[in-house]
Amino acid sequence: MNQKSRRTKVAAAGPRTDVPANARRSILAFLKHRHGGGVADVAAHLHISYEGARQHLTQLEKEGKVEKRVLRAARAAAGRPLARYVLTRAGDHLFPKNYDELTVELIDALTERLGPQALKQVLTAFTDKRVQEWAPRLENKSLKERVTALQEIYGGGDPYMSVEIGRNGIRLIERNCPFLNVATRRPALCSVTVSALERLLGVSVVREEKFQAGNGRCVFRVLPDRPIDTRRFRFSLEPEGPDSSA
């Protein structure tokens, strides 16, 4: 069978019903390039049936990656609304972003233009905001209860933060740092977490294991026998060990 006959046979067979495994990724890329599209547009792009395209878009909508926007009522379709699918913010975040690089550049520019003290002031403001957010949730709780509650300091239901309470004391263990790429290059950011924990717990906290040192996690040891006066607390940068990246 020659190539022309093969194309004729494929065309006669109608639109494909089998969709490659990366179809949804292709749909997202198509919608990003086109700034949205309808079901028919997606079907034509993937060479699949209208129903197949609709099912994929419906699933992406359920996953929160796309949203359907009704543009107008189509007269030729007896009042049926004309829908266009566009990426949501969550869908757009699946594409490459350079937030980490931008953050590092901003930190460096701030330090170079205004000096190290300016960076310290900004980090102090970050710490103050985190403390103000968390303090009301920790009222009338014991130290152990406060440490347990602070497992969610990076976000609700963080499955990678845990607490160990035993003969070796109290430790807050972080297995996934949401700021790792930036914190590895500019470890001063980690001072925010250490300082916030100290102010919220009212005792000293030391980071005895660090991602930056190659430990694969951060471990914050809580020291109940070293209370601090939170009313006179002053933000300070965490001492950098010899293994910390600069």
Coordinates of N, CA, C and O in Angstrom, one line a residue, residues 25-169:
R25 N -1.5 16.5 28.6 CA -0.4 17.5 28.5 C -0.4 18.3 27.2 O -0.2 19.5 27.2
S26 N -0.7 17.6 26.1 CA -0.8 18.2 24.8 C -2.0 19.2 24.8 O -1.9 20.3 24.2
I27 N -3.1 18.9 25.5 CA -4.2 19.8 25.5 C -3.9 21.0 26.3 O -4.2 22.2 25.9
L28 N -3.2 20.9 27.4 CA -2.8 22.0 28.2 C -1.8 23.0 27.4 O -2.0 24.2 27.5
A29 N -0.9 22.3 26.7 CA 0.0 23.1 25.9 C -0.7 23.9 24.8 O -0.4 25.0 24.5
F30 N -1.7 23.2 24.2 CA -2.5 23.8 23.1 C -3.2 25.0 23.6 O -3.3 26.1 23.0
L31 N -3.9 24.8 24.8 CA -4.7 25.9 25.4 C -3.8 27.1 25.8 O -4.2 28.2 25.7
K32 N -2.6 26.8 26.2 CA -1.7 27.9 26.6 C -1.2 28.7 25.4 O -1.2 29.9 25.4
H33 N -0.9 28.0 24.3 CA -0.5 28.6 23.1 C -1.6 29.4 22.5 O -1.4 30.6 22.0
R34 N -2.8 28.9 22.5 CA -3.9 29.5 21.9 C -4.7 30.5 22.8 O -5.7 31.1 22.4
H35 N -4.3 30.5 24.1 CA -5.0 31.3 25.1 C -6.5 30.8 25.2 O -7.4 31.6 25.3
G36 N -6.6 29.5 25.2 CA -7.9 28.8 25.3 C -8.4 28.3 24.0 O -7.9 28.5 22.9
G37 N -9.5 27.5 24.1 CA -10.1 26.9 22.9 C -11.3 26.1 23.3 O -11.5 25.8 24.5
G38 N -12.1 25.8 22.3 CA -13.3 25.0 22.5 C -13.1 23.5 22.3 O -11.9 23.1 22.0
V39 N -14.1 22.7 22.6 CA -13.9 21.3 22.4 C -13.6 20.9 21.0 O -12.7 20.1 20.8
A40 N -14.2 21.5 20.0 CA -13.9 21.2 18.6 C -12.5 21.6 18.3 O -11.8 20.8 17.5
D41 N -11.9 22.6 18.8 CA -10.5 23.0 18.6 C -9.6 21.9 19.1 O -8.6 21.6 18.4
V42 N -9.9 21.5 20.3 CA -9.0 20.4 20.9 C -9.1 19.1 20.1 O -8.1 18.5 19.9
A43 N -10.3 18.8 19.7 CA -10.5 17.6 19.0 C -9.7 17.6 17.6 O -9.1 16.6 17.3
A44 N -9.8 18.8 17.0 CA -9.0 18.9 15.7 C -7.5 18.9 15.9 O -6.8 18.3 15.2
H45 N -7.1 19.5 17.0 CA -5.7 19.5 17.3 C -5.1 18.1 17.6 O -4.0 17.8 17.1
L46 N -5.8 17.3 18.3 CA -5.4 15.9 18.7 C -5.8 14.9 17.7 O -5.4 13.7 17.8
H47 N -6.7 15.3 16.7 CA -7.2 14.3 15.7 C -8.0 13.2 16.4 O -7.8 12.0 16.1
I48 N -8.8 13.6 17.4 CA -9.7 12.7 18.1 C -11.1 13.1 17.9 O -11.4 14.2 17.4
S49 N -12.0 12.3 18.4 CA -13.4 12.6 18.3 C -13.8 13.8 19.2 O -13.1 14.1 20.2
Y50 N -14.9 14.4 18.9 CA -15.4 15.5 19.8 C -15.7 15.1 21.2 O -15.3 15.7 22.1
E51 N -16.3 13.9 21.3 CA -16.6 13.3 22.6 C -15.4 13.0 23.4 O -15.3 13.2 24.6
G52 N -14.3 12.5 22.7 CA -13.1 12.2 23.4 C -12.4 13.5 23.9 O -12.0 13.5 25.1
A53 N -12.5 14.5 23.1 CA -11.9 15.8 23.6 C -12.7 16.4 24.8 O -12.1 16.9 25.7
R54 N -14.0 16.2 24.7 CA -14.9 16.7 25.8 C -14.6 16.0 27.1 O -14.5 16.6 28.2
Q55 N -14.4 14.7 27.0 CA -14.1 13.9 28.2 C -12.8 14.3 28.8 O -12.7 14.5 30.1
H56 N -11.8 14.6 28.0 CA -10.5 15.0 28.5 C -10.6 16.4 29.2 O -10.0 16.6 30.3
L57 N -11.3 17.3 28.6 CA -11.4 18.6 29.1 C -12.2 18.6 30.4 O -11.9 19.3 31.4
T58 N -13.2 17.7 30.5 CA -14.0 17.6 31.7 C -13.2 17.1 32.8 O -13.3 17.6 34.0
Q59 N -12.3 16.1 32.5 CA -11.4 15.6 33.6 C -10.4 16.7 34.0 O -10.1 16.8 35.2
L60 N -9.8 17.4 33.1 CA -8.9 18.5 33.5 C -9.6 19.6 34.3 O -9.0 20.1 35.2
E61 N -10.9 19.8 34.0 CA -11.7 20.7 34.8 C -11.9 20.2 36.2 O -11.8 21.0 37.2
K62 N -12.2 18.9 36.4 CA -12.3 18.4 37.7 C -11.0 18.5 38.5 O -11.0 18.6 39.7
E63 N -9.9 18.3 37.8 CA -8.6 18.4 38.5 C -8.2 19.8 38.8 O -7.1 20.1 39.4
G64 N -9.0 20.8 38.3 CA -8.7 22.2 38.6 C -7.6 22.8 37.7 O -7.1 23.9 38.0
K65 N -7.3 22.1 36.5 CA -6.2 22.6 35.6 C -6.8 23.5 34.5 O -6.1 24.3 34.0
V66 N -8.1 23.4 34.2 CA -8.7 24.2 33.2 C -10.1 24.7 33.8 O -10.6 24.0 34.7
E67 N -10.6 25.7 33.2 CA -11.9 26.2 33.6 C -12.7 26.5 32.3 O -12.1 26.9 31.3
K68 N -14.0 26.3 32.4 CA -14.9 26.6 31.2 C -15.5 27.9 31.3 O -16.1 28.3 32.4
R69 N -15.3 28.7 30.3 CA -15.9 30.0 30.3 C -17.0 30.1 29.2 O -16.7 29.8 28.0
V70 N -18.2 30.5 29.5 CA -19.2 30.7 28.5 C -19.1 32.0 27.9 O -19.2 33.1 28.6
L71 N -19.0 32.1 26.6 CA -18.8 33.3 25.9 C -20.1 34.0 25.5 O -20.3 35.2 25.7
R72 N -21.0 33.2 24.9 CA -22.2 33.8 24.4 C -23.1 32.6 24.0 O -22.7 31.5 23.9
A73 N -24.4 32.9 23.8 CA -25.3 31.9 23.3 C -25.2 31.8 21.8 O -25.3 32.8 21.1
A74 N -25.0 30.7 21.3 CA -24.9 30.5 19.8 C -26.2 30.3 19.2 O -27.0 29.4 19.5
R75 N -26.6 31.3 18.3 CA -27.9 31.2 17.7 C -28.2 29.9 16.9 O -29.3 29.4 17.0
A76 N -27.1 29.5 16.2 CA -27.3 28.3 15.4 C -27.5 27.1 16.2 O -27.8 26.0 15.7
A77 N -27.2 27.1 17.5 CA -27.3 25.9 18.3 C -28.4 26.0 19.3 O -28.4 25.5 20.4
A78 N -29.5 26.7 18.9 CA -30.7 26.8 19.7 C -30.5 27.2 21.1 O -31.0 26.7 22.1
G79 N -29.6 28.3 21.2 CA -29.4 28.8 22.5 C -28.3 28.1 23.4 O -28.1 28.5 24.5
R80 N -27.7 27.1 22.8 CA -26.7 26.4 23.6 C -25.5 27.3 23.8 O -25.0 27.9 22.8
P81 N -25.0 27.4 25.0 CA -23.8 28.4 25.2 C -22.6 27.9 24.5 O -22.3 26.7 24.4
L82 N -21.8 28.9 24.0 CA -20.5 28.6 23.4 C -19.5 28.6 24.5 O -19.3 29.7 25.1
A83 N -18.8 27.5 24.7 CA -17.8 27.4 25.8 C -16.4 27.4 25.3 O -16.1 26.9 24.2
R84 N -15.5 28.0 26.1 CA -14.1 28.1 25.8 C -13.4 27.7 27.0 O -13.7 28.1 28.1
Y85 N -12.4 26.8 26.9 CA -11.6 26.3 28.0 C -10.3 27.1 28.1 O -9.6 27.2 27.1
V86 N -10.0 27.5 29.3 CA -8.7 28.2 29.5 C -8.0 27.6 30.7 O -8.6 26.9 31.5
L87 N -6.7 27.8 30.8 CA -5.9 27.3 31.9 C -6.3 28.0 33.2 O -6.4 29.3 33.2
T88 N -6.3 27.3 34.3 CA -6.4 28.0 35.6 C -5.0 28.3 36.1 O -4.0 27.9 35.4
R89 N -4.9 28.9 37.2 CA -3.6 29.2 37.7 C -2.8 27.9 38.0 O -1.6 27.8 37.8
A90 N -3.5 26.9 38.5 CA -2.9 25.6 38.8 C -2.4 25.0 37.5 O -1.3 24.4 37.5
G91 N -3.2 25.1 36.5 CA -2.8 24.5 35.2 C -1.6 25.2 34.6 O -0.7 24.6 34.1
D92 N -1.5 26.5 34.8 CA -0.4 27.3 34.3 C 0.9 27.0 35.0 O 2.0 27.1 34.5
H93 N 0.7 26.7 36.3 CA 1.9 26.4 37.1 C 2.6 25.0 36.7 O 3.7 24.7 37.2
L94 N 1.9 24.3 35.8 CA 2.6 23.0 35.4 C 3.7 23.3 34.3 O 4.5 22.5 34.0
F95 N 3.7 24.6 33.9 CA 4.7 25.0 32.9 C 5.9 25.6 33.6 O 5.8 26.1 34.7
P96 N 7.1 25.5 33.0 CA 8.3 26.0 33.7 C 8.2 27.4 34.2 O 7.7 28.3 33.5
K97 N 8.7 27.6 35.4 CA 8.7 29.0 36.0 C 10.1 29.2 36.6 O 10.8 28.2 37.0
N98 N 10.5 30.4 36.7 CA 11.8 30.8 37.3 C 11.7 31.6 38.6 O 12.4 32.5 38.8
Y99 N 10.7 31.2 39.4 CA 10.5 31.9 40.7 C 11.8 31.9 41.5 O 12.1 32.9 42.2
D100 N 12.4 30.7 41.6 CA 13.6 30.6 42.5 C 14.7 31.6 42.0 O 15.3 32.2 42.9
E101 N 15.0 31.6 40.7 CA 16.0 32.5 40.3 C 15.7 33.9 40.5 O 16.5 34.7 40.9
L102 N 14.4 34.3 40.3 CA 14.0 35.6 40.6 C 14.1 36.0 42.0 O 14.6 37.1 42.4
T103 N 13.8 35.1 42.9 CA 13.9 35.4 44.4 C 15.3 35.6 44.8 O 15.6 36.5 45.5
V104 N 16.2 34.8 44.3 CA 17.7 34.9 44.6 C 18.2 36.3 44.1 O 18.9 37.0 44.8
E105 N 17.8 36.6 42.9 CA 18.2 37.9 42.3 C 17.7 39.1 43.1 O 18.4 40.1 43.3
L106 N 16.4 39.0 43.6 CA 15.9 40.1 44.4 C 16.6 40.2 45.7 O 16.9 41.3 46.2
I107 N 16.9 39.0 46.3 CA 17.7 39.1 47.6 C 19.0 39.7 47.4 O 19.5 40.6 48.2
D108 N 19.7 39.3 46.3 CA 21.1 39.8 46.1 C 21.0 41.3 45.8 O 21.8 42.1 46.2
A109 N 20.0 41.7 45.0 CA 19.9 43.2 44.6 C 19.6 44.0 45.9 O 20.2 45.1 46.0
L110 N 18.7 43.5 46.7 CA 18.4 44.2 48.0 C 19.7 44.4 48.8 O 19.9 45.5 49.4
T111 N 20.4 43.3 49.0 CA 21.6 43.3 49.8 C 22.7 44.3 49.2 O 23.3 45.0 49.9
E112 N 22.9 44.2 47.9 CA 23.9 45.0 47.2 C 23.5 46.5 47.2 O 24.4 47.4 47.4
R113 N 22.3 46.8 47.0 CA 21.9 48.2 46.9 C 21.7 48.9 48.3 O 22.0 50.1 48.5
L114 N 21.1 48.1 49.2 CA 20.8 48.7 50.5 C 21.6 48.2 51.7 O 21.4 48.7 52.8
G115 N 22.4 47.1 51.5 CA 23.2 46.6 52.5 C 22.6 45.4 53.3 O 21.4 45.2 53.2
P116 N 23.4 44.7 54.0 CA 22.9 43.5 54.7 C 21.8 43.8 55.7 O 20.9 43.0 56.0
Q117 N 21.8 45.0 56.3 CA 20.8 45.4 57.3 C 19.4 45.4 56.7 O 18.4 45.1 57.4
A118 N 19.3 45.8 55.4 CA 18.0 45.9 54.8 C 17.4 44.5 54.6 O 16.2 44.3 54.8
L119 N 18.3 43.5 54.3 CA 17.8 42.1 54.2 C 17.3 41.6 55.5 O 16.3 41.0 55.6
K120 N 18.0 42.0 56.6 CA 17.7 41.6 57.9 C 16.3 42.2 58.3 O 15.5 41.5 58.9
Q121 N 16.1 43.4 57.9 CA 14.8 44.1 58.2 C 13.6 43.4 57.4 O 12.6 43.2 58.0
V122 N 13.9 43.0 56.2 CA 12.9 42.3 55.4 C 12.6 40.9 56.1 O 11.4 40.5 56.2
L123 N 13.6 40.2 56.4 CA 13.4 38.9 57.1 C 12.7 39.0 58.4 O 11.9 38.2 58.8
T124 N 13.0 40.1 59.1 CA 12.3 40.4 60.4 C 10.8 40.6 60.2 O 10.0 40.1 60.9
A125 N 10.5 41.3 59.1 CA 9.0 41.5 58.7 C 8.4 40.2 58.4 O 7.2 40.0 58.8
F126 N 9.1 39.3 57.7 CA 8.5 38.0 57.4 C 8.2 37.2 58.7 O 7.2 36.6 58.8
T127 N 9.2 37.3 59.6 CA 9.0 36.6 60.8 C 7.9 37.1 61.6 O 7.0 36.4 62.2
D128 N 7.8 38.4 61.7 CA 6.7 39.1 62.4 C 5.3 38.6 61.9 O 4.4 38.3 62.6
K129 N 5.2 38.6 60.6 CA 3.9 38.2 59.9 C 3.6 36.7 60.3 O 2.4 36.4 60.6
R130 N 4.6 35.9 60.2 CA 4.3 34.5 60.6 C 3.9 34.3 62.0 O 3.0 33.5 62.4
V131 N 4.6 35.0 62.9 CA 4.2 35.0 64.3 C 2.8 35.5 64.6 O 2.0 34.9 65.3
Q132 N 2.5 36.6 64.0 CA 1.1 37.2 64.1 C 0.0 36.2 63.6 O -1.0 36.1 64.2
E133 N 0.4 35.5 62.6 CA -0.6 34.5 62.0 C -0.8 33.3 63.0 O -1.9 32.8 63.1
W134 N 0.3 32.9 63.6 CA 0.2 31.6 64.4 C -0.1 31.8 65.9 O -0.7 30.9 66.5
A135 N 0.3 32.9 66.4 CA 0.1 33.1 67.9 C -1.3 32.9 68.4 O -1.4 32.2 69.4
P136 N -2.3 33.4 67.7 CA -3.7 33.1 68.2 C -4.0 31.6 68.3 O -4.9 31.2 69.1
R137 N -3.4 30.8 67.4 CA -3.8 29.4 67.4 C -3.1 28.6 68.5 O -3.5 27.5 68.8
L138 N -2.1 29.2 69.1 CA -1.3 28.5 70.2 C -1.6 28.9 71.6 O -1.0 28.4 72.5
E139 N -2.6 29.8 71.7 CA -2.9 30.3 73.1 C -3.4 29.2 74.0 O -4.2 28.3 73.5
N140 N -3.0 29.2 75.2 CA -3.4 28.2 76.3 C -3.0 26.8 75.9 O -3.6 25.8 76.4
K141 N -2.0 26.6 75.1 CA -1.5 25.3 74.8 C -0.2 25.0 75.5 O 0.6 26.0 75.8
S142 N 0.1 23.8 75.9 CA 1.4 23.4 76.5 C 2.5 23.5 75.4 O 2.2 23.6 74.2
L143 N 3.7 23.4 75.8 CA 4.8 23.4 74.9 C 4.7 22.3 73.8 O 4.9 22.5 72.6
K144 N 4.4 21.1 74.3 CA 4.3 20.0 73.4 C 3.2 20.1 72.4 O 3.3 19.8 71.2
E145 N 2.1 20.7 72.9 CA 0.9 20.9 72.0 C 1.2 22.0 71.0 O 0.8 21.9 69.8
R146 N 2.0 23.0 71.4 CA 2.4 24.0 70.4 C 3.3 23.5 69.4 O 3.2 23.8 68.2
V147 N 4.3 22.7 69.8 CA 5.2 22.1 68.8 C 4.4 21.2 67.8 O 4.6 21.3 66.6
T148 N 3.5 20.4 68.3 CA 2.6 19.6 67.4 C 1.8 20.4 66.5 O 1.7 20.1 65.3
A149 N 1.3 21.5 67.0 CA 0.5 22.3 66.1 C 1.3 23.0 65.0 O 0.9 23.1 63.8
L150 N 2.6 23.3 65.3 CA 3.5 23.9 64.4 C 4.0 23.0 63.3 O 4.8 23.5 62.4
Q151 N 3.5 21.8 63.2 CA 3.8 20.9 62.1 C 3.3 21.5 60.8 O 3.8 21.2 59.7
E152 N 2.3 22.4 60.9 CA 1.7 22.9 59.7 C 2.1 24.4 59.5 O 1.4 25.1 58.8
I153 N 3.3 24.7 60.0 CA 3.8 26.1 59.8 C 4.0 26.5 58.4 O 3.9 27.7 58.0
Y154 N 4.2 25.5 57.5 CA 4.4 25.8 56.1 C 3.1 25.7 55.3 O 3.0 26.0 54.1
G155 N 2.1 25.2 55.9 CA 0.8 25.0 55.2 C 0.0 23.9 55.8 O 0.5 23.0 56.5
G156 N -1.3 24.0 55.7 CA -2.2 23.0 56.3 C -2.0 21.6 55.8 O -1.8 21.3 54.6
G157 N -2.0 20.7 56.8 CA -1.9 19.3 56.4 C -0.6 18.9 55.8 O -0.5 18.0 55.0
D158 N 0.5 19.5 56.1 CA 1.8 19.2 55.6 C 2.2 17.7 56.0 O 2.5 17.5 57.1
P159 N 2.3 16.8 55.0 CA 2.5 15.4 55.3 C 4.0 15.1 55.5 O 4.4 14.0 55.9
Y160 N 4.9 16.1 55.3 CA 6.3 15.9 55.4 C 7.0 16.5 56.6 O 8.2 16.5 56.7
M161 N 6.1 17.0 57.5 CA 6.6 17.6 58.8 C 6.1 16.7 59.9 O 4.9 16.4 59.9
S162 N 7.0 16.3 60.8 CA 6.5 15.5 61.9 C 7.2 15.9 63.2 O 8.2 16.7 63.2
V163 N 6.7 15.5 64.3 CA 7.3 15.8 65.6 C 7.7 14.5 66.3 O 7.0 13.5 66.3
E164 N 8.9 14.5 66.9 CA 9.4 13.4 67.8 C 9.5 13.9 69.2 O 10.2 14.9 69.4
I165 N 8.9 13.3 70.1 CA 8.9 13.6 71.5 C 9.4 12.4 72.3 O 8.7 11.4 72.3
G166 N 10.6 12.4 72.9 CA 11.1 11.3 73.6 C 12.2 11.6 74.6 O 12.3 12.8 75.0
R167 N 13.0 10.6 74.9 CA 14.1 10.9 75.9 C 15.1 11.9 75.4 O 15.8 12.5 76.1
N168 N 15.2 12.0 74.0 CA 16.2 12.9 73.4 C 15.6 14.3 73.3 O 16.2 15.1 72.6
G169 N 14.4 14.5 73.8 CA 13.9 15.9 73.8 C 12.8 16.0 72.7 O 12.2 15.0 72.3

